[in-house]
XYZ file of C-alpha atoms in Angstrom:
363
model
C 19.005 20.173 -10.122
C 17.852 21.323 -6.723
C 16.399 18.443 -4.127
C 12.317 17.908 -3.881
C 11.266 19.916 -1.152
C 8.675 17.793 0.927
C 5.947 18.395 3.638
C 4.409 15.529 5.915
C 0.913 15.777 7.020
C 0.732 13.391 9.926
C 2.840 12.606 12.797
C 1.865 9.115 13.716
C 3.902 5.775 13.419
C 3.422 6.029 9.045
C 4.329 9.904 9.207
C 7.318 9.451 10.821
C 8.338 6.617 8.210
C 7.596 9.409 5.301
C 9.751 11.618 6.949
C 12.690 9.393 7.295
C 12.082 8.068 3.901
C 11.781 11.640 2.168
C 15.548 12.273 3.274
C 16.840 8.831 2.256
C 15.140 9.188 -0.910
C 17.194 12.379 -1.425
C 14.669 14.781 -0.789
C 14.499 17.756 1.730
C 11.940 17.748 4.415
C 10.645 20.981 4.974
C 8.356 20.562 7.583
C 5.060 18.803 9.368
C 1.597 19.391 9.724
C -0.133 17.639 12.692
C -3.289 16.841 14.220
C -2.284 19.407 17.140
C 0.501 22.024 17.499
C 1.963 19.617 20.042
C 2.343 16.581 18.130
C 3.829 18.499 15.092
C 6.353 20.366 17.225
C 7.561 17.058 18.354
C 8.325 15.501 15.272
C 9.492 18.913 13.515
C 12.191 19.013 16.697
C 12.917 15.641 16.125
C 14.083 16.273 12.575
C 15.089 19.811 12.826
C 12.271 21.043 10.638
C 9.300 23.586 10.961
C 6.056 23.342 12.079
C 2.884 24.387 9.833
C 0.106 25.905 12.197
C -2.479 24.878 9.152
C -3.063 23.152 5.910
C -3.411 26.823 4.234
C 0.039 27.851 5.606
C 1.894 24.443 4.036
C -0.144 24.834 0.792
C 1.360 28.658 0.584
C 4.852 27.717 1.172
C 7.388 26.672 -1.267
C 7.463 22.867 -0.790
C 7.008 21.060 -4.099
C 5.220 17.722 -2.670
C 3.051 16.776 -0.088
C 3.200 13.422 1.682
C -0.338 12.781 3.332
C -0.093 10.376 6.298
C -3.280 11.677 8.050
C -6.355 9.684 9.208
C -8.179 8.060 6.109
C -11.032 10.204 6.290
C -8.971 13.683 5.846
C -6.892 12.162 2.679
C -9.529 13.552 0.307
C -9.454 17.269 1.674
C -5.434 17.243 2.156
C -4.489 15.790 -1.337
C -7.216 17.541 -3.279
C -5.928 20.874 -1.652
C -2.433 20.205 -2.361
C -3.188 19.485 -6.026
C -5.366 22.678 -6.439
C -2.324 24.447 -4.697
C -0.043 23.069 -7.644
C 1.696 20.518 -5.379
C 2.741 16.943 -6.286
C 1.231 14.258 -3.751
C 2.186 11.056 -2.025
C -0.784 9.938 -0.311
C -1.066 6.901 2.064
C -3.457 3.850 1.339
C -6.508 4.191 1.176
C -6.410 6.633 -0.961
C -9.739 8.232 0.276
C -12.591 6.273 1.818
C -14.813 6.483 -1.321
C -14.328 5.628 -4.712
C -15.994 8.943 -6.173
C -13.498 10.678 -4.151
C -10.749 8.977 -5.490
C -11.927 9.286 -9.281
C -11.925 12.911 -8.757
C -8.649 13.197 -7.285
C -7.191 11.165 -10.107
C -8.512 13.197 -12.791
C -7.654 16.376 -11.052
C -3.810 15.130 -10.681
C -4.274 14.527 -14.621
C -5.648 17.793 -15.256
C -2.853 19.774 -13.295
C -0.301 17.525 -14.791
C 1.138 16.673 -11.294
C 2.773 13.557 -10.111
C 0.223 11.815 -7.861
C 1.391 8.556 -6.047
C -0.662 5.978 -3.709
C 1.542 4.626 -1.278
C 1.114 0.870 -2.073
C 4.962 0.807 -0.778
C 5.135 -2.974 -0.568
C 5.366 -3.415 -4.399
C 9.069 -1.906 -3.915
C 10.733 -5.082 -2.579
C 13.009 -5.920 -5.112
C 12.055 -9.579 -5.467
C 8.378 -8.655 -5.964
C 9.375 -6.727 -8.887
C 11.776 -9.522 -9.998
C 8.375 -11.882 -9.830
C 6.853 -9.220 -12.101
C 9.496 -9.788 -14.645
C 9.246 -13.582 -14.441
C 5.542 -13.523 -14.832
C 6.054 -11.334 -17.820
C 8.625 -13.743 -19.438
C 8.402 -17.451 -19.586
C 9.723 -18.716 -16.410
C 5.920 -19.524 -15.199
C 4.156 -19.889 -18.237
C 0.083 -18.629 -17.954
C -0.446 -18.137 -14.342
C -3.617 -20.323 -13.087
C -4.065 -20.388 -9.202
C -3.128 -17.648 -6.842
C -2.974 -17.940 -3.086
C -2.291 -15.301 -0.850
C -2.477 -13.823 2.516
C -1.741 -10.639 4.825
C -1.837 -11.346 8.463
C -1.417 -9.277 11.590
C -2.523 -9.891 15.176
C -2.344 -6.345 16.443
C -6.218 -6.003 16.764
C -6.587 -9.337 18.242
C -7.979 -8.359 21.952
C -10.817 -6.450 22.459
C -8.673 -4.030 24.640
C -6.814 -3.213 21.338
C -8.287 -0.104 19.943
C -7.453 2.143 17.160
C -8.919 4.896 15.051
C -9.149 2.667 11.966
C -11.661 0.695 13.881
C -14.397 3.617 13.485
C -15.853 3.954 10.212
C -16.280 7.643 10.371
C -12.880 7.913 10.659
C -10.983 5.154 8.778
C -13.837 4.239 6.280
C -16.445 1.573 5.804
C -13.627 -1.375 5.709
C -10.521 -1.952 8.096
C -8.439 -5.003 7.294
C -9.551 -4.798 3.820
C -8.323 -1.240 3.327
C -5.525 -1.271 5.611
C -3.723 -4.252 4.666
C -5.927 -6.113 1.913
C -5.119 -3.313 -0.429
C -1.285 -3.967 -0.268
C -1.885 -7.521 -0.915
C -4.740 -6.930 -3.845
C -2.419 -4.257 -5.194
C 0.858 -6.274 -4.908
C -0.700 -9.513 -6.940
C -1.673 -6.994 -9.486
C 1.213 -5.698 -10.294
C 3.225 -8.933 -10.227
C 0.419 -10.832 -12.360
C 0.161 -7.438 -14.599
C -3.732 -7.885 -14.503
C -6.700 -6.153 -13.002
C -9.271 -8.175 -11.096
C -12.376 -9.209 -13.052
C -14.370 -10.323 -10.223
C -14.597 -11.636 -6.509
C -16.573 -13.110 -3.984
C -15.721 -11.751 -0.464
C -16.739 -12.659 3.204
C -16.092 -10.118 5.546
C -15.997 -11.471 9.296
C -15.974 -8.995 12.739
C -14.425 -11.466 15.237
C -14.181 -8.978 18.259
C -17.779 -7.406 17.840
C -17.296 -5.233 21.150
C -14.240 -3.086 21.771
C -13.128 -1.098 24.718
C -12.021 2.371 23.540
C -11.306 5.198 25.473
C -14.337 6.499 26.173
C -16.046 3.254 26.918
C -17.225 -0.101 25.179
C -18.128 0.211 21.228
C -19.757 -1.917 18.990
C -17.497 -2.589 16.078
C -19.356 -2.555 12.716
C -15.762 -3.083 10.397
C -13.950 -6.059 9.329
C -11.392 -7.791 11.554
C -10.763 -10.356 8.997
C -11.621 -11.484 5.270
C -11.664 -14.009 2.732
C -11.722 -13.574 -0.987
C -12.205 -15.762 -3.938
C -10.838 -13.677 -6.962
C -10.615 -13.758 -10.830
C -8.123 -11.871 -12.611
C -8.668 -10.679 -16.330
C -5.789 -12.899 -17.381
C -7.579 -15.979 -16.256
C -5.711 -16.638 -13.104
C -7.795 -17.586 -10.047
C -7.095 -17.452 -6.309
C -7.842 -17.268 -2.775
C -6.870 -14.648 -0.439
C -6.854 -14.281 3.383
C -6.732 -11.059 5.114
C -6.794 -10.771 9.050
C -5.754 -8.302 11.825
C -6.620 -11.188 14.427
C -4.183 -13.789 13.822
C -2.085 -14.418 16.696
C 1.682 -14.465 16.220
C 1.494 -12.808 12.770
C 2.797 -9.460 13.338
C 3.183 -8.095 9.886
C 3.096 -10.977 7.395
C 2.231 -10.675 3.693
C 2.651 -13.731 1.676
C 1.917 -15.302 -1.765
C 2.204 -18.199 -4.293
C 1.351 -18.167 -7.989
C 1.077 -21.570 -9.988
C 1.639 -21.393 -13.591
C 1.473 -23.684 -16.260
C 5.373 -24.031 -16.727
C 6.514 -23.136 -12.745
C 5.631 -21.389 -9.724
C 6.987 -18.509 -7.613
C 6.344 -18.039 -3.795
C 7.200 -14.911 -1.641
C 6.837 -13.618 1.708
C 7.575 -10.612 3.861
C 9.121 -12.635 6.221
C 11.892 -13.408 4.216
C 11.504 -10.827 1.583
C 15.063 -11.186 0.354
C 13.952 -14.800 -0.874
C 12.110 -15.979 -3.896
C 11.255 -19.700 -4.233
C 10.966 -21.120 -7.762
C 9.310 -24.112 -8.473
C 9.336 -26.762 -11.290
C 7.809 -30.117 -12.341
C 10.736 -31.145 -14.389
C 13.982 -29.355 -13.014
C 15.056 -28.393 -9.316
C 13.414 -25.945 -7.457
C 15.343 -22.805 -6.813
C 15.487 -20.143 -3.899
C 16.645 -16.830 -5.382
C 18.430 -14.489 -3.238
C 18.345 -10.719 -3.766
C 21.370 -9.720 -5.807
C 21.682 -6.843 -7.835
C 23.581 -8.761 -10.337
C 20.988 -11.581 -10.956
C 18.096 -9.408 -10.967
C 15.905 -7.988 -13.770
C 16.650 -4.468 -14.686
C 13.254 -3.291 -12.738
C 14.307 -5.012 -9.677
C 18.154 -4.004 -9.655
C 16.821 -0.677 -10.179
C 15.353 -0.388 -6.666
C 18.148 -2.454 -4.985
C 20.066 -0.457 -2.715
C 22.636 -2.686 -0.990
C 24.399 -5.829 -1.991
C 23.584 -9.356 -1.727
C 23.369 -10.744 1.488
C 22.402 -7.206 3.259
C 18.873 -7.577 3.956
C 16.567 -5.028 2.642
C 13.262 -4.549 4.159
C 10.104 -2.306 5.195
C 11.911 1.035 5.226
C 13.605 0.288 1.765
C 10.287 -0.121 0.035
C 9.129 3.591 0.712
C 12.567 4.752 -0.203
C 12.208 3.120 -3.507
C 9.098 4.354 -4.158
C 9.760 8.166 -3.025
C 12.719 7.790 -5.269
C 10.802 7.055 -8.025
C 8.189 9.867 -7.578
C 11.000 12.470 -6.857
C 13.118 11.494 -10.243
C 9.373 11.581 -11.849
C 8.831 15.205 -10.806
C 12.305 16.114 -11.731
C 11.814 14.645 -15.162
C 8.770 12.587 -16.111
C 10.424 11.091 -19.176
C 11.943 8.627 -16.982
C 10.447 4.761 -16.127
C 8.511 4.204 -13.287
C 6.471 1.776 -11.782
C 5.225 3.435 -8.659
C 1.244 3.286 -7.833
C -0.269 6.257 -9.205
C -4.057 7.788 -7.773
C -5.311 5.436 -10.625
C -3.928 2.546 -8.738
C -5.546 4.240 -5.590
C -8.627 4.674 -7.520
C -8.537 0.699 -8.182
C -8.207 -0.186 -4.713
C -11.219 1.935 -3.747
C -13.255 0.176 -6.622
C -12.094 -3.243 -5.524
C -13.229 -2.234 -1.545
C -16.543 -1.242 -3.100
C -17.085 -4.554 -4.780
C -15.941 -6.295 -1.771
C -18.359 -4.683 0.448
C -20.895 -5.298 -2.124
C -20.357 -9.009 -2.730
C -20.136 -9.335 1.316
C -23.672 -7.556 1.750
C -25.351 -9.399 -1.084
C -23.674 -12.539 -0.706
C -22.734 -12.932 -4.566
C -19.843 -12.853 -7.054
C -19.380 -9.135 -8.139
C -17.994 -8.252 -11.290
C -15.769 -5.415 -11.179
C -17.326 -2.136 -12.923
C -14.933 0.290 -14.702
């Protein structure tokens, strides 16, 4: 069967990750569409592929799947255009900047019978899949308490600037949409449960930032605290921050159940701690021979050879491409429905924070 042919929209850091991972997942990288011909040309020359001069030219080509890695405000238009042109789509998170657009895209993908994935790549660490299997079995029992955080430090200083700070480009939330969405998706995936209600506090710790055009008043969140109730009865407290010194990119969580506990962190992604009251605690190291079937299926290297950030994209893309080629194959990749759920939670977080109350998730 011919390899899936892919094009990438976006030439920044994450667009480059997508391009590299297309190749590692066995796809054929056809070309780039960038914010300018110069940026697209630089990326295309690096990978030895073509430059698309416009979205229309890309959609008229013979690519099978479009990877959307453009700024958040452009996700809806790029994904909508691709779906209407009969292309499968892998879209970066957040899927859109509004719940209405996200629901529209999920419906459109269903109507057209196309594969549509949201790039919540971090659920594709193998031990995250294994943790899900443990929760589904008897190892942990009924999950009761959850603690988690996703912390970075790249926007700590007032001189730190990025397009995500501007709500017109990045959307109404920043830390929540950019990294909190990963944390919430991962916990929902591991727990096998949706959020039932939440209480949120949003924090802007750097109220004025230095943009290339001068000082700018900041109206998006640098950090957030969430209290969360899931539909399976678990309750948790979560911290999200892009202003935590020394925390370069750290996602961590612990789940305490009636019979055991599990603890995982992206600092040591190949280790899963398992806690017990009446027996010895255990640190499980990633090894295809000892993992659940679902985790082994997304493990690429033998035990002792660390897998990290890049492999999560490869794992997600491999599943997406396999589903394009044969929809009957089992898959655990996040769909546009998962992307819409992320926007539903984002909306509830903003409501809770602005009205200072617990907010039930309306579905």
